[in-house]
């Protein structure tokens, strides 16, 4: 499986565990057993799922701050899974360039989301990234 395939599987599992609310560990292990033979792919998917769960309050807070007029509880579950995945990659995966994360998130939104999903996902992730970059930039010297 390629990284693209692993990312897609991670997004589907984020969606599934959000919607089904069953035994999360069982759902993940079953899906990985069915779809993921490669240890590197398995490690990536597991890292994303655990990372999103572990940082859910931070991730959803950032989404809520940047998705003007939208609460995460009212968003499309597919769009939300894609944004959570992309945001976790931006926050927690230094090995993945931000432009790759953004492009892949938009492609997932085009494939799985509604008509407006790609622009919505791009806008929310782009806005969050810009804010994070401004916070990380050193303050200009005062005269």
Short mmCIF file of N, CA and C in Angstrom, two decimals, residues 8-124:
data_model
loop_
_atom_site.label_atom_id
_atom_site.label_comp_id
_atom_site.label_asym_id
_atom_site.label_seq_id
_atom_site.Cartn_x
_atom_site.Cartn_y
_atom_site.Cartn_z
N UNK A 8 -5.67 7.31 3.09
CA UNK A 8 -7.09 7.07 2.81
C UNK A 8 -7.68 6.12 3.85
N UNK A 9 -6.96 5.06 4.19
CA UNK A 9 -7.42 4.12 5.20
C UNK A 9 -7.55 4.83 6.55
N UNK A 10 -6.58 5.66 6.91
CA UNK A 10 -6.64 6.40 8.17
C UNK A 10 -7.87 7.30 8.20
N UNK A 11 -8.14 7.99 7.10
CA UNK A 11 -9.31 8.87 7.04
C UNK A 11 -10.60 8.06 7.19
N UNK A 12 -10.68 6.94 6.51
CA UNK A 12 -11.89 6.11 6.62
C UNK A 12 -12.09 5.60 8.05
N UNK A 13 -10.99 5.26 8.70
CA UNK A 13 -11.09 4.79 10.08
C UNK A 13 -11.45 5.92 11.04
N UNK A 14 -10.93 7.11 10.81
CA UNK A 14 -11.33 8.26 11.63
C UNK A 14 -12.84 8.49 11.49
N UNK A 15 -13.31 8.42 10.27
CA UNK A 15 -14.74 8.56 10.01
C UNK A 15 -15.53 7.45 10.70
N UNK A 16 -15.11 6.22 10.49
CA UNK A 16 -15.83 5.06 11.03
C UNK A 16 -15.90 5.08 12.54
N UNK A 17 -14.78 5.36 13.20
CA UNK A 17 -14.79 5.35 14.66
C UNK A 17 -15.58 6.53 15.23
N UNK A 18 -15.72 7.60 14.47
CA UNK A 18 -16.54 8.73 14.90
C UNK A 18 -18.02 8.41 14.76
N UNK A 19 -18.38 7.73 13.69
CA UNK A 19 -19.78 7.44 13.40
C UNK A 19 -20.29 6.23 14.18
N UNK A 20 -19.51 5.16 14.23
CA UNK A 20 -20.01 3.92 14.82
C UNK A 20 -19.92 3.87 16.33
N UNK A 21 -18.98 4.56 16.90
CA UNK A 21 -18.86 4.65 18.35
C UNK A 21 -18.82 3.28 19.05
N UNK A 22 -18.37 2.26 18.36
CA UNK A 22 -18.26 0.94 18.96
C UNK A 22 -16.91 0.75 19.59
N UNK A 23 -16.47 -0.47 19.63
CA UNK A 23 -15.16 -0.81 20.17
C UNK A 23 -14.11 -0.32 19.19
N UNK A 24 -13.50 0.83 19.51
CA UNK A 24 -12.54 1.48 18.62
C UNK A 24 -11.37 0.55 18.28
N UNK A 25 -10.81 -0.08 19.30
CA UNK A 25 -9.64 -0.94 19.08
C UNK A 25 -9.99 -2.09 18.14
N UNK A 26 -11.16 -2.68 18.31
CA UNK A 26 -11.58 -3.78 17.44
C UNK A 26 -11.76 -3.29 16.01
N UNK A 27 -12.42 -2.14 15.83
CA UNK A 27 -12.64 -1.60 14.49
C UNK A 27 -11.32 -1.36 13.76
N UNK A 28 -10.37 -0.79 14.48
CA UNK A 28 -9.07 -0.47 13.89
C UNK A 28 -8.32 -1.75 13.55
N UNK A 29 -8.26 -2.67 14.48
CA UNK A 29 -7.52 -3.90 14.25
C UNK A 29 -8.13 -4.71 13.11
N UNK A 30 -9.45 -4.75 13.04
CA UNK A 30 -10.11 -5.48 11.96
C UNK A 30 -9.78 -4.84 10.61
N UNK A 31 -9.88 -3.52 10.53
CA UNK A 31 -9.60 -2.83 9.26
C UNK A 31 -8.15 -2.99 8.86
N UNK A 32 -7.24 -2.87 9.79
CA UNK A 32 -5.82 -3.05 9.48
C UNK A 32 -5.54 -4.47 9.03
N UNK A 33 -6.16 -5.44 9.67
CA UNK A 33 -5.98 -6.83 9.29
C UNK A 33 -6.51 -7.13 7.90
N UNK A 34 -7.57 -6.45 7.51
CA UNK A 34 -8.17 -6.63 6.20
C UNK A 34 -7.42 -5.92 5.09
N UNK A 35 -6.82 -4.77 5.40
CA UNK A 35 -6.31 -3.88 4.36
C UNK A 35 -4.83 -3.57 4.40
N UNK A 36 -4.15 -3.91 5.47
CA UNK A 36 -2.81 -3.36 5.66
C UNK A 36 -1.83 -4.44 6.10
N UNK A 37 -1.04 -4.91 5.14
CA UNK A 37 -0.04 -5.94 5.44
C UNK A 37 1.32 -5.36 5.79
N UNK A 38 1.63 -4.19 5.29
CA UNK A 38 2.95 -3.60 5.46
C UNK A 38 3.07 -2.93 6.83
N UNK A 39 4.14 -3.21 7.55
CA UNK A 39 4.34 -2.66 8.89
C UNK A 39 4.47 -1.13 8.88
N UNK A 40 5.12 -0.58 7.87
CA UNK A 40 5.27 0.88 7.78
C UNK A 40 3.91 1.54 7.60
N UNK A 41 3.07 0.97 6.75
CA UNK A 41 1.72 1.51 6.55
C UNK A 41 0.91 1.39 7.83
N UNK A 42 1.01 0.24 8.47
CA UNK A 42 0.30 -0.01 9.72
C UNK A 42 0.73 1.00 10.79
N UNK A 43 2.03 1.27 10.86
CA UNK A 43 2.55 2.21 11.85
C UNK A 43 2.03 3.62 11.58
N UNK A 44 1.99 4.02 10.30
CA UNK A 44 1.48 5.35 9.94
C UNK A 44 0.01 5.47 10.35
N UNK A 45 -0.81 4.50 9.95
CA UNK A 45 -2.25 4.55 10.24
C UNK A 45 -2.47 4.59 11.75
N UNK A 46 -1.78 3.75 12.48
CA UNK A 46 -1.93 3.70 13.93
C UNK A 46 -1.49 5.03 14.56
N UNK A 47 -0.38 5.59 14.08
CA UNK A 47 0.09 6.88 14.60
C UNK A 47 -0.96 7.97 14.38
N UNK A 48 -1.53 8.02 13.19
CA UNK A 48 -2.53 9.04 12.90
C UNK A 48 -3.75 8.87 13.80
N UNK A 49 -4.25 7.65 13.91
CA UNK A 49 -5.44 7.42 14.71
C UNK A 49 -5.20 7.75 16.18
N UNK A 50 -4.09 7.28 16.71
CA UNK A 50 -3.76 7.58 18.11
C UNK A 50 -3.45 9.06 18.31
N UNK A 51 -2.77 9.65 17.34
CA UNK A 51 -2.43 11.06 17.43
C UNK A 51 -3.65 11.96 17.41
N UNK A 52 -4.58 11.67 16.52
CA UNK A 52 -5.82 12.46 16.47
C UNK A 52 -6.59 12.28 17.77
N UNK A 53 -6.71 11.06 18.24
CA UNK A 53 -7.45 10.84 19.48
C UNK A 53 -6.78 11.55 20.66
N UNK A 54 -5.47 11.48 20.73
CA UNK A 54 -4.74 12.09 21.83
C UNK A 54 -4.75 13.61 21.82
N UNK A 55 -4.94 14.19 20.64
CA UNK A 55 -4.93 15.65 20.52
C UNK A 55 -6.28 16.19 20.07
N UNK A 56 -7.34 15.41 20.29
CA UNK A 56 -8.66 15.76 19.79
C UNK A 56 -9.12 17.14 20.27
N UNK A 57 -8.92 17.46 21.54
CA UNK A 57 -9.38 18.76 22.05
C UNK A 57 -8.65 19.89 21.33
N UNK A 58 -7.34 19.76 21.17
CA UNK A 58 -6.55 20.79 20.47
C UNK A 58 -6.97 20.90 19.00
N UNK A 59 -7.09 19.75 18.35
CA UNK A 59 -7.45 19.72 16.92
C UNK A 59 -8.83 20.31 16.70
N UNK A 60 -9.81 19.86 17.48
CA UNK A 60 -11.17 20.36 17.29
C UNK A 60 -11.29 21.83 17.70
N UNK A 61 -10.48 22.26 18.67
CA UNK A 61 -10.45 23.68 19.02
C UNK A 61 -9.97 24.53 17.87
N UNK A 62 -8.90 24.10 17.22
CA UNK A 62 -8.38 24.83 16.06
C UNK A 62 -9.39 24.83 14.91
N UNK A 63 -10.02 23.69 14.69
CA UNK A 63 -11.03 23.62 13.63
C UNK A 63 -12.17 24.58 13.94
N UNK A 64 -12.65 24.55 15.16
CA UNK A 64 -13.75 25.44 15.56
C UNK A 64 -13.40 26.91 15.41
N UNK A 65 -12.14 27.25 15.70
CA UNK A 65 -11.70 28.64 15.58
C UNK A 65 -11.63 29.11 14.13
N UNK A 66 -11.43 28.18 13.19
CA UNK A 66 -11.19 28.57 11.80
C UNK A 66 -12.33 28.21 10.84
N UNK A 67 -13.25 27.40 11.26
CA UNK A 67 -14.39 27.04 10.41
C UNK A 67 -15.54 27.98 10.78
N UNK A 68 -15.46 29.17 10.28
CA UNK A 68 -16.41 30.22 10.65
C UNK A 68 -17.85 29.79 10.35
N UNK A 69 -18.67 29.89 11.39
CA UNK A 69 -20.07 29.53 11.24
C UNK A 69 -20.35 28.05 11.35
N UNK A 70 -19.34 27.25 11.65
CA UNK A 70 -19.51 25.80 11.73
C UNK A 70 -18.99 25.29 13.07
N UNK A 71 -19.76 24.44 13.70
CA UNK A 71 -19.30 23.70 14.86
C UNK A 71 -18.93 22.31 14.37
N UNK A 72 -17.96 21.69 15.00
CA UNK A 72 -17.56 20.36 14.54
C UNK A 72 -18.72 19.37 14.61
N UNK A 73 -19.63 19.57 15.55
CA UNK A 73 -20.77 18.66 15.68
C UNK A 73 -21.75 18.78 14.50
N UNK A 74 -21.68 19.87 13.75
CA UNK A 74 -22.59 20.08 12.63
C UNK A 74 -21.93 19.86 11.28
N UNK A 75 -20.62 19.64 11.26
CA UNK A 75 -19.90 19.44 10.00
C UNK A 75 -20.17 18.05 9.44
N UNK A 76 -19.98 17.93 8.16
CA UNK A 76 -20.00 16.61 7.54
C UNK A 76 -18.94 15.75 8.22
N UNK A 77 -19.30 14.55 8.60
CA UNK A 77 -18.36 13.65 9.28
C UNK A 77 -17.18 13.31 8.37
N UNK A 78 -17.40 13.25 7.08
CA UNK A 78 -16.31 12.98 6.14
C UNK A 78 -15.34 14.15 6.12
N UNK A 79 -15.88 15.37 5.97
CA UNK A 79 -15.02 16.55 5.96
C UNK A 79 -14.25 16.66 7.27
N UNK A 80 -14.92 16.40 8.37
CA UNK A 80 -14.28 16.49 9.68
C UNK A 80 -13.14 15.48 9.80
N UNK A 81 -13.35 14.25 9.34
CA UNK A 81 -12.29 13.24 9.39
C UNK A 81 -11.09 13.67 8.55
N UNK A 82 -11.35 14.24 7.39
CA UNK A 82 -10.27 14.68 6.50
C UNK A 82 -9.50 15.84 7.14
N UNK A 83 -10.21 16.79 7.71
CA UNK A 83 -9.55 17.93 8.34
C UNK A 83 -8.75 17.48 9.56
N UNK A 84 -9.32 16.60 10.37
CA UNK A 84 -8.59 16.10 11.54
C UNK A 84 -7.31 15.39 11.11
N UNK A 85 -7.40 14.57 10.09
CA UNK A 85 -6.22 13.88 9.57
C UNK A 85 -5.17 14.88 9.10
N UNK A 86 -5.58 15.83 8.27
CA UNK A 86 -4.64 16.82 7.76
C UNK A 86 -4.03 17.65 8.86
N UNK A 87 -4.83 18.05 9.82
CA UNK A 87 -4.32 18.87 10.91
C UNK A 87 -3.35 18.08 11.78
N UNK A 88 -3.65 16.82 12.03
CA UNK A 88 -2.69 16.02 12.79
C UNK A 88 -1.36 15.91 12.04
N UNK A 89 -1.42 15.71 10.73
CA UNK A 89 -0.17 15.64 9.97
C UNK A 89 0.60 16.95 10.07
N UNK A 90 -0.09 18.08 10.02
CA UNK A 90 0.57 19.38 10.13
C UNK A 90 1.19 19.54 11.52
N UNK A 91 0.46 19.16 12.55
CA UNK A 91 0.93 19.35 13.92
C UNK A 91 1.93 18.29 14.38
N UNK A 92 1.74 17.06 13.93
CA UNK A 92 2.49 15.97 14.54
C UNK A 92 3.37 15.15 13.64
N UNK A 93 3.41 15.45 12.36
CA UNK A 93 4.21 14.64 11.44
C UNK A 93 5.16 15.53 10.66
N UNK A 94 6.32 15.77 11.22
CA UNK A 94 7.31 16.63 10.56
C UNK A 94 7.89 15.98 9.30
N UNK A 95 7.69 14.68 9.15
CA UNK A 95 8.22 13.97 7.97
C UNK A 95 7.36 14.18 6.73
N UNK A 96 6.21 14.83 6.88
CA UNK A 96 5.30 15.04 5.75
C UNK A 96 5.22 16.54 5.47
N UNK A 97 5.65 16.98 4.30
CA UNK A 97 5.57 18.42 3.98
C UNK A 97 4.12 18.91 3.99
N UNK A 98 3.94 20.13 4.47
CA UNK A 98 2.59 20.69 4.59
C UNK A 98 1.88 20.73 3.24
N UNK A 99 2.61 21.06 2.17
CA UNK A 99 1.95 21.13 0.86
C UNK A 99 1.44 19.76 0.43
N UNK A 100 2.12 18.70 0.81
CA UNK A 100 1.65 17.34 0.50
C UNK A 100 0.38 17.05 1.31
N UNK A 101 0.41 17.38 2.59
CA UNK A 101 -0.77 17.18 3.44
C UNK A 101 -1.97 17.93 2.88
N UNK A 102 -1.79 19.19 2.52
CA UNK A 102 -2.89 19.99 2.00
C UNK A 102 -3.44 19.40 0.71
N UNK A 103 -2.55 19.06 -0.21
CA UNK A 103 -2.98 18.50 -1.49
C UNK A 103 -3.73 17.19 -1.29
N UNK A 104 -3.21 16.32 -0.45
CA UNK A 104 -3.86 15.03 -0.21
C UNK A 104 -5.23 15.21 0.46
N UNK A 105 -5.33 16.17 1.38
CA UNK A 105 -6.62 16.42 2.03
C UNK A 105 -7.65 16.89 1.01
N UNK A 106 -7.25 17.78 0.12
CA UNK A 106 -8.17 18.26 -0.91
C UNK A 106 -8.59 17.11 -1.83
N UNK A 107 -7.65 16.26 -2.20
CA UNK A 107 -7.97 15.11 -3.05
C UNK A 107 -8.94 14.16 -2.35
N UNK A 108 -8.74 13.90 -1.07
CA UNK A 108 -9.68 13.07 -0.32
C UNK A 108 -11.06 13.71 -0.28
N UNK A 109 -11.10 15.02 -0.10
CA UNK A 109 -12.38 15.73 -0.06
C UNK A 109 -13.09 15.65 -1.41
N UNK A 110 -12.34 15.75 -2.49
CA UNK A 110 -12.95 15.62 -3.82
C UNK A 110 -13.52 14.22 -4.02
N UNK A 111 -12.81 13.24 -3.52
CA UNK A 111 -13.23 11.85 -3.73
C UNK A 111 -14.38 11.43 -2.82
N UNK A 112 -14.34 11.85 -1.56
CA UNK A 112 -15.31 11.35 -0.58
C UNK A 112 -16.33 12.39 -0.12
N UNK A 113 -16.06 13.66 -0.30
CA UNK A 113 -16.94 14.69 0.22
C UNK A 113 -17.98 15.15 -0.76
N UNK A 114 -18.68 16.18 -0.35
CA UNK A 114 -19.70 16.78 -1.20
C UNK A 114 -19.10 17.79 -2.17
N UNK A 115 -19.97 18.50 -2.87
CA UNK A 115 -19.54 19.44 -3.91
C UNK A 115 -18.63 20.55 -3.37
N UNK A 116 -18.86 21.00 -2.17
CA UNK A 116 -18.09 22.10 -1.59
C UNK A 116 -16.98 21.63 -0.65
N UNK A 117 -16.84 20.34 -0.49
CA UNK A 117 -15.90 19.81 0.50
C UNK A 117 -14.45 20.20 0.24
N UNK A 118 -14.01 20.12 -0.99
CA UNK A 118 -12.60 20.40 -1.29
C UNK A 118 -12.24 21.83 -0.91
N UNK A 119 -13.08 22.80 -1.27
CA UNK A 119 -12.76 24.18 -0.93
C UNK A 119 -12.90 24.42 0.57
N UNK A 120 -13.85 23.78 1.22
CA UNK A 120 -14.02 23.91 2.66
C UNK A 120 -12.80 23.36 3.40
N UNK A 121 -12.40 22.15 3.05
CA UNK A 121 -11.23 21.52 3.68
C UNK A 121 -9.99 22.37 3.45
N UNK A 122 -9.79 22.81 2.22
CA UNK A 122 -8.63 23.64 1.89
C UNK A 122 -8.64 24.95 2.69
N UNK A 123 -9.78 25.57 2.78
CA UNK A 123 -9.88 26.84 3.49
C UNK A 123 -9.61 26.69 4.98
N UNK A 124 -10.19 25.66 5.60
CA UNK A 124 -9.99 25.47 7.03
C UNK A 124 -8.54 25.11 7.33
#
